[in-house]
Amino acid sequence: MIARAANVGQRQETCDERADRLWLELMHELRVVLTAVQLLLAFLLAVAFTPAYGQLRHTDRALYLVCVLCGVGAMAALTGPVALHRLVTGLRLKTEMVAWASRLVAVGMTLLLAMTSFGLLVVLRQITSPGAALLLDTALALWCAACWLVPASLLRRRRSRTGPVQRPPTAAPAVPVREPGHPGHRARHQAPVS
């Protein structure tokens, strides 16, 4: 069982700190996803140069082509955040950059699912009947989508029922009081009262 702290969700961070944290989390997620895309895409690109590719039927070649195109699209979308970061670094657009990067990752994940589904369909059509291949492929694509979407949907629904996280009131930052004679003390000049 996972222990939960009493103050979960009560981070006190500035917008910049939140954007930095979300950016780092996104980069860690991308490391996992990009490895999968790289492996699948490398395999797919190599298939076209094997003797078995010449034996594929027209339908299977079309599926293979769509699969490769989805893979390249996924690779572009999932590396897009890095290019975005390089192009807008220093412009103070971190919050907007994180939002765009998150959208690119969602598109990349969708294309990864499509690439995996079409690639699996090509393989399944070689070892089973076309009808069975389509049925198995659809079931596995739905399973992948369920693994990716159902837990997040349940957690979001649970959050919407319990309401937003209540943040404790924050005290105003203490202003240091400096004694007269301290180098940082500024004397206030007041006009004499007449």
PDB file of C-alpha atoms in Angstrom:
ATOM      1  CA  MET A   1       0.000   0.000   0.000  1.00  0.00           C
ATOM      2  CA  ILE A   2       1.261   3.471  -0.821  1.00  0.00           C
ATOM      3  CA  ALA A   3       1.455   5.893   2.065  1.00  0.00           C
ATOM      4  CA  ARG A   4      -0.114   9.259   1.369  1.00  0.00           C
ATOM      5  CA  ALA A   5       0.947  12.437   3.054  1.00  0.00           C
ATOM      6  CA  ALA A   6      -1.685  14.598   4.714  1.00  0.00           C
ATOM      7  CA  ASN A   7      -0.789  17.567   2.554  1.00  0.00           C
ATOM      8  CA  VAL A   8      -0.866  15.883  -0.866  1.00  0.00           C
ATOM      9  CA  GLY A   9      -1.706  18.406  -3.565  1.00  0.00           C
ATOM     10  CA  GLN A  10      -0.912  21.381  -1.395  1.00  0.00           C
ATOM     11  CA  ARG A  11       2.277  22.487  -3.087  1.00  0.00           C
ATOM     12  CA  GLN A  12       3.105  26.089  -2.675  1.00  0.00           C
ATOM     13  CA  GLU A  13       4.944  26.925  -5.856  1.00  0.00           C
ATOM     14  CA  THR A  14       5.044  29.867  -8.178  1.00  0.00           C
ATOM     15  CA  CYS A  15       3.856  29.599 -11.782  1.00  0.00           C
ATOM     16  CA  ASP A  16       7.475  29.370 -12.900  1.00  0.00           C
ATOM     17  CA  GLU A  17       8.270  26.624 -10.389  1.00  0.00           C
ATOM     18  CA  ARG A  18       5.187  24.694 -11.486  1.00  0.00           C
ATOM     19  CA  ALA A  19       6.137  25.047 -15.162  1.00  0.00           C
ATOM     20  CA  ASP A  20       9.678  23.861 -14.403  1.00  0.00           C
ATOM     21  CA  ARG A  21       8.361  20.844 -12.466  1.00  0.00           C
ATOM     22  CA  LEU A  22       5.865  19.927 -15.187  1.00  0.00           C
ATOM     23  CA  TRP A  23       8.570  20.277 -17.834  1.00  0.00           C
ATOM     24  CA  LEU A  24      10.907  17.905 -15.969  1.00  0.00           C
ATOM     25  CA  GLU A  25       8.103  15.381 -15.467  1.00  0.00           C
ATOM     26  CA  LEU A  26       7.268  15.562 -19.172  1.00  0.00           C
ATOM     27  CA  MET A  27      10.900  14.967 -20.137  1.00  0.00           C
ATOM     28  CA  HIS A  28      11.038  11.867 -17.930  1.00  0.00           C
ATOM     29  CA  GLU A  29       7.856  10.541 -19.552  1.00  0.00           C
ATOM     30  CA  LEU A  30       9.254  11.198 -23.015  1.00  0.00           C
ATOM     31  CA  ARG A  31      12.341   9.097 -22.279  1.00  0.00           C
ATOM     32  CA  VAL A  32      10.120   6.040 -21.824  1.00  0.00           C
ATOM     33  CA  VAL A  33       7.903   6.673 -24.839  1.00  0.00           C
ATOM     34  CA  LEU A  34      10.713   7.600 -27.212  1.00  0.00           C
ATOM     35  CA  THR A  35      12.502   4.332 -26.483  1.00  0.00           C
ATOM     36  CA  ALA A  36       9.427   2.395 -27.594  1.00  0.00           C
ATOM     37  CA  VAL A  37       9.032   4.498 -30.740  1.00  0.00           C
ATOM     38  CA  GLN A  38      12.715   4.177 -31.628  1.00  0.00           C
ATOM     39  CA  LEU A  39      12.701   0.391 -31.293  1.00  0.00           C
ATOM     40  CA  LEU A  40       9.497  -0.102 -33.250  1.00  0.00           C
ATOM     41  CA  LEU A  41      10.424   2.366 -35.970  1.00  0.00           C
ATOM     42  CA  ALA A  42      13.916   0.893 -36.400  1.00  0.00           C
ATOM     43  CA  PHE A  43      12.414  -2.561 -36.813  1.00  0.00           C
ATOM     44  CA  LEU A  44       9.803  -1.281 -39.260  1.00  0.00           C
ATOM     45  CA  LEU A  45      12.357   0.512 -41.408  1.00  0.00           C
ATOM     46  CA  ALA A  46      14.498  -2.620 -41.572  1.00  0.00           C
ATOM     47  CA  VAL A  47      11.577  -4.809 -42.678  1.00  0.00           C
ATOM     48  CA  ALA A  48      11.385  -3.147 -46.099  1.00  0.00           C
ATOM     49  CA  PHE A  49      14.883  -4.471 -46.892  1.00  0.00           C
ATOM     50  CA  THR A  50      14.179  -8.101 -46.039  1.00  0.00           C
ATOM     51  CA  PRO A  51      13.175 -10.791 -48.552  1.00  0.00           C
ATOM     52  CA  ALA A  52       9.902 -11.335 -46.677  1.00  0.00           C
ATOM     53  CA  TYR A  53       8.737  -7.827 -47.595  1.00  0.00           C
ATOM     54  CA  GLY A  54       8.649  -8.811 -51.280  1.00  0.00           C
ATOM     55  CA  GLN A  55       6.181 -11.591 -50.430  1.00  0.00           C
ATOM     56  CA  LEU A  56       3.642  -9.306 -48.758  1.00  0.00           C
ATOM     57  CA  ARG A  57       0.296  -8.864 -50.465  1.00  0.00           C
ATOM     58  CA  HIS A  58      -0.862  -5.441 -51.639  1.00  0.00           C
ATOM     59  CA  THR A  59      -3.109  -4.922 -48.571  1.00  0.00           C
ATOM     60  CA  ASP A  60      -0.293  -5.810 -46.192  1.00  0.00           C
ATOM     61  CA  ARG A  61       2.079  -3.420 -47.955  1.00  0.00           C
ATOM     62  CA  ALA A  62      -0.491  -0.635 -47.633  1.00  0.00           C
ATOM     63  CA  LEU A  63      -0.894  -1.407 -43.911  1.00  0.00           C
ATOM     64  CA  TYR A  64       2.887  -1.437 -43.551  1.00  0.00           C
ATOM     65  CA  LEU A  65       3.135   1.952 -45.256  1.00  0.00           C
ATOM     66  CA  VAL A  66       0.515   3.459 -42.941  1.00  0.00           C
ATOM     67  CA  CYS A  67       2.344   1.911 -39.988  1.00  0.00           C
ATOM     68  CA  VAL A  68       5.680   3.470 -40.990  1.00  0.00           C
ATOM     69  CA  LEU A  69       4.055   6.848 -41.587  1.00  0.00           C
ATOM     70  CA  CYS A  70       2.410   6.727 -38.146  1.00  0.00           C
ATOM     71  CA  GLY A  71       5.801   5.835 -36.653  1.00  0.00           C
ATOM     72  CA  VAL A  72       7.535   8.781 -38.275  1.00  0.00           C
ATOM     73  CA  GLY A  73       4.662  11.023 -37.204  1.00  0.00           C
ATOM     74  CA  ALA A  74       4.942   9.737 -33.623  1.00  0.00           C
ATOM     75  CA  MET A  75       8.686  10.325 -33.642  1.00  0.00           C
ATOM     76  CA  ALA A  76       8.179  13.897 -34.897  1.00  0.00           C
ATOM     77  CA  ALA A  77       5.485  14.680 -32.333  1.00  0.00           C
ATOM     78  CA  LEU A  78       7.438  13.164 -29.446  1.00  0.00           C
ATOM     79  CA  THR A  79      10.661  14.985 -30.319  1.00  0.00           C
ATOM     80  CA  GLY A  80       8.728  18.203 -30.960  1.00  0.00           C
ATOM     81  CA  PRO A  81       8.966  19.351 -27.308  1.00  0.00           C
ATOM     82  CA  VAL A  82      12.763  19.295 -27.517  1.00  0.00           C
ATOM     83  CA  ALA A  83      12.784  21.409 -30.682  1.00  0.00           C
ATOM     84  CA  LEU A  84      10.207  23.736 -29.142  1.00  0.00           C
ATOM     85  CA  HIS A  85      12.373  24.142 -26.052  1.00  0.00           C
ATOM     86  CA  ARG A  86      15.432  24.981 -28.139  1.00  0.00           C
ATOM     87  CA  LEU A  87      13.563  27.545 -30.225  1.00  0.00           C
ATOM     88  CA  VAL A  88      11.814  29.453 -27.429  1.00  0.00           C
ATOM     89  CA  THR A  89      14.324  29.169 -24.573  1.00  0.00           C
ATOM     90  CA  GLY A  90      14.946  32.550 -23.013  1.00  0.00           C
ATOM     91  CA  LEU A  91      11.665  34.080 -24.181  1.00  0.00           C
ATOM     92  CA  ARG A  92       9.922  33.509 -20.811  1.00  0.00           C
ATOM     93  CA  LEU A  93       7.303  31.227 -22.360  1.00  0.00           C
ATOM     94  CA  LYS A  94       7.781  28.163 -20.134  1.00  0.00           C
ATOM     95  CA  THR A  95       4.109  27.817 -19.167  1.00  0.00           C
ATOM     96  CA  GLU A  96       2.956  28.012 -22.786  1.00  0.00           C
ATOM     97  CA  MET A  97       5.793  25.723 -23.861  1.00  0.00           C
ATOM     98  CA  VAL A  98       4.713  23.068 -21.350  1.00  0.00           C
ATOM     99  CA  ALA A  99       1.125  23.258 -22.641  1.00  0.00           C
ATOM    100  CA  TRP A 100       2.243  22.854 -26.273  1.00  0.00           C
ATOM    101  CA  ALA A 101       4.657  20.059 -25.363  1.00  0.00           C
ATOM    102  CA  SER A 102       1.867  18.232 -23.565  1.00  0.00           C
ATOM    103  CA  ARG A 103      -0.325  18.455 -26.678  1.00  0.00           C
ATOM    104  CA  LEU A 104       2.503  17.134 -28.835  1.00  0.00           C
ATOM    105  CA  VAL A 105       2.980  14.187 -26.486  1.00  0.00           C
ATOM    106  CA  ALA A 106      -0.747  13.374 -26.671  1.00  0.00           C
ATOM    107  CA  VAL A 107      -0.573  13.393 -30.484  1.00  0.00           C
ATOM    108  CA  GLY A 108       2.598  11.285 -30.372  1.00  0.00           C
ATOM    109  CA  MET A 109       0.971   8.732 -28.074  1.00  0.00           C
ATOM    110  CA  THR A 110      -2.022   8.489 -30.411  1.00  0.00           C
ATOM    111  CA  LEU A 111       0.276   7.914 -33.383  1.00  0.00           C
ATOM    112  CA  LEU A 112       2.264   5.366 -31.365  1.00  0.00           C
ATOM    113  CA  LEU A 113      -0.945   3.443 -30.719  1.00  0.00           C
ATOM    114  CA  ALA A 114      -1.805   3.588 -34.431  1.00  0.00           C
ATOM    115  CA  MET A 115       1.714   2.480 -35.414  1.00  0.00           C
ATOM    116  CA  THR A 116       1.598  -0.429 -32.994  1.00  0.00           C
ATOM    117  CA  SER A 117      -1.871  -1.457 -34.141  1.00  0.00           C
ATOM    118  CA  PHE A 118      -1.070  -1.373 -37.866  1.00  0.00           C
ATOM    119  CA  GLY A 119       2.262  -3.133 -37.346  1.00  0.00           C
ATOM    120  CA  LEU A 120       0.623  -5.833 -35.279  1.00  0.00           C
ATOM    121  CA  LEU A 121      -2.108  -6.215 -37.885  1.00  0.00           C
ATOM    122  CA  VAL A 122       0.478  -6.846 -40.610  1.00  0.00           C
ATOM    123  CA  VAL A 123       2.130  -9.517 -38.451  1.00  0.00           C
ATOM    124  CA  LEU A 124      -1.148 -11.135 -37.407  1.00  0.00           C
ATOM    125  CA  ARG A 125      -2.338 -11.313 -41.025  1.00  0.00           C
ATOM    126  CA  GLN A 126       0.749 -13.423 -41.792  1.00  0.00           C
ATOM    127  CA  ILE A 127       0.073 -15.964 -39.061  1.00  0.00           C
ATOM    128  CA  THR A 128      -3.749 -16.073 -38.887  1.00  0.00           C
ATOM    129  CA  SER A 129      -6.699 -15.411 -41.146  1.00  0.00           C
ATOM    130  CA  PRO A 130      -7.489 -11.768 -42.028  1.00  0.00           C
ATOM    131  CA  GLY A 131     -10.695 -11.840 -39.937  1.00  0.00           C
ATOM    132  CA  ALA A 132      -8.965 -13.277 -36.864  1.00  0.00           C
ATOM    133  CA  ALA A 133      -6.086 -10.837 -37.312  1.00  0.00           C
ATOM    134  CA  LEU A 134      -8.475  -7.881 -37.361  1.00  0.00           C
ATOM    135  CA  LEU A 135     -10.329  -9.162 -34.292  1.00  0.00           C
ATOM    136  CA  LEU A 136      -7.126  -9.756 -32.305  1.00  0.00           C
ATOM    137  CA  ASP A 137      -5.622  -6.454 -33.391  1.00  0.00           C
ATOM    138  CA  THR A 138      -8.740  -4.519 -32.409  1.00  0.00           C
ATOM    139  CA  ALA A 139      -8.834  -6.245 -29.011  1.00  0.00           C
ATOM    140  CA  LEU A 140      -5.175  -5.442 -28.352  1.00  0.00           C
ATOM    141  CA  ALA A 141      -5.535  -1.833 -29.522  1.00  0.00           C
ATOM    142  CA  LEU A 142      -8.489  -1.406 -27.163  1.00  0.00           C
ATOM    143  CA  TRP A 143      -6.442  -2.962 -24.359  1.00  0.00           C
ATOM    144  CA  CYS A 144      -3.596  -0.479 -24.964  1.00  0.00           C
ATOM    145  CA  ALA A 145      -6.016   2.432 -25.069  1.00  0.00           C
ATOM    146  CA  ALA A 146      -7.679   1.185 -21.873  1.00  0.00           C
ATOM    147  CA  CYS A 147      -4.327   0.924 -20.085  1.00  0.00           C
ATOM    148  CA  TRP A 148      -3.495   4.485 -21.086  1.00  0.00           C
ATOM    149  CA  LEU A 149      -6.870   6.155 -20.621  1.00  0.00           C
ATOM    150  CA  VAL A 150      -9.009   4.338 -18.042  1.00  0.00           C
ATOM    151  CA  PRO A 151      -6.858   4.934 -14.925  1.00  0.00           C
ATOM    152  CA  ALA A 152      -6.520   8.640 -15.765  1.00  0.00           C
ATOM    153  CA  SER A 153     -10.261   8.931 -16.412  1.00  0.00           C
ATOM    154  CA  LEU A 154     -11.093   7.266 -13.101  1.00  0.00           C
ATOM    155  CA  LEU A 155      -8.697   9.506 -11.200  1.00  0.00           C
ATOM    156  CA  ARG A 156     -10.076  12.609 -12.921  1.00  0.00           C
ATOM    157  CA  ARG A 157     -13.651  11.568 -12.112  1.00  0.00           C
ATOM    158  CA  ARG A 158     -12.684  10.932  -8.508  1.00  0.00           C
ATOM    159  CA  ARG A 159     -11.065  14.385  -8.311  1.00  0.00           C
ATOM    160  CA  SER A 160     -14.140  16.081  -9.799  1.00  0.00           C
ATOM    161  CA  ARG A 161     -16.361  14.418  -7.181  1.00  0.00           C
ATOM    162  CA  THR A 162     -14.175  15.454  -4.259  1.00  0.00           C
ATOM    163  CA  GLY A 163     -13.674  18.957  -5.623  1.00  0.00           C
ATOM    164  CA  PRO A 164     -10.508  20.919  -6.115  1.00  0.00           C
ATOM    165  CA  VAL A 165      -7.686  20.632  -3.640  1.00  0.00           C
ATOM    166  CA  GLN A 166      -8.106  23.151  -0.866  1.00  0.00           C
ATOM    167  CA  ARG A 167      -4.919  25.079  -0.363  1.00  0.00           C
ATOM    168  CA  PRO A 168      -4.142  26.444   3.070  1.00  0.00           C
ATOM    169  CA  PRO A 169      -4.084  30.221   3.303  1.00  0.00           C
ATOM    170  CA  THR A 170      -0.606  31.566   2.842  1.00  0.00           C
ATOM    171  CA  ALA A 171       0.793  34.229   5.066  1.00  0.00           C
ATOM    172  CA  ALA A 172       2.264  37.327   3.532  1.00  0.00           C
ATOM    173  CA  PRO A 173       6.019  37.107   3.296  1.00  0.00           C
ATOM    174  CA  ALA A 174       7.775  38.654   6.236  1.00  0.00           C
ATOM    175  CA  VAL A 175       9.490  41.929   5.457  1.00  0.00           C
ATOM    176  CA  PRO A 176      12.768  42.208   7.330  1.00  0.00           C
ATOM    177  CA  VAL A 177      12.883  45.111   9.715  1.00  0.00           C
ATOM    178  CA  ARG A 178      16.226  46.865   9.758  1.00  0.00           C
ATOM    179  CA  GLU A 179      17.403  49.036  12.584  1.00  0.00           C
ATOM    180  CA  PRO A 180      18.631  52.579  11.917  1.00  0.00           C
ATOM    181  CA  GLY A 181      22.322  52.491  11.196  1.00  0.00           C
ATOM    182  CA  HIS A 182      22.046  49.133   9.369  1.00  0.00           C
ATOM    183  CA  PRO A 183      23.493  49.348   5.827  1.00  0.00           C
ATOM    184  CA  GLY A 184      20.139  48.281   4.338  1.00  0.00           C
ATOM    185  CA  HIS A 185      18.077  50.760   6.379  1.00  0.00           C
ATOM    186  CA  ARG A 186      16.566  53.645   4.468  1.00  0.00           C
ATOM    187  CA  ALA A 187      15.578  56.662   6.452  1.00  0.00           C
ATOM    188  CA  ARG A 188      12.268  58.217   5.531  1.00  0.00           C
ATOM    189  CA  HIS A 189      12.378  61.914   5.019  1.00  0.00           C
ATOM    190  CA  GLN A 190       9.324  63.661   6.260  1.00  0.00           C
ATOM    191  CA  ALA A 191       8.437  67.265   5.720  1.00  0.00           C
ATOM    192  CA  PRO A 192       8.205  69.271   8.926  1.00  0.00           C
ATOM    193  CA  VAL A 193       4.701  69.815  10.149  1.00  0.00           C
ATOM    194  CA  SER A 194       3.777  73.516  10.202  1.00  0.00           C
TER     195      SER A 194
END
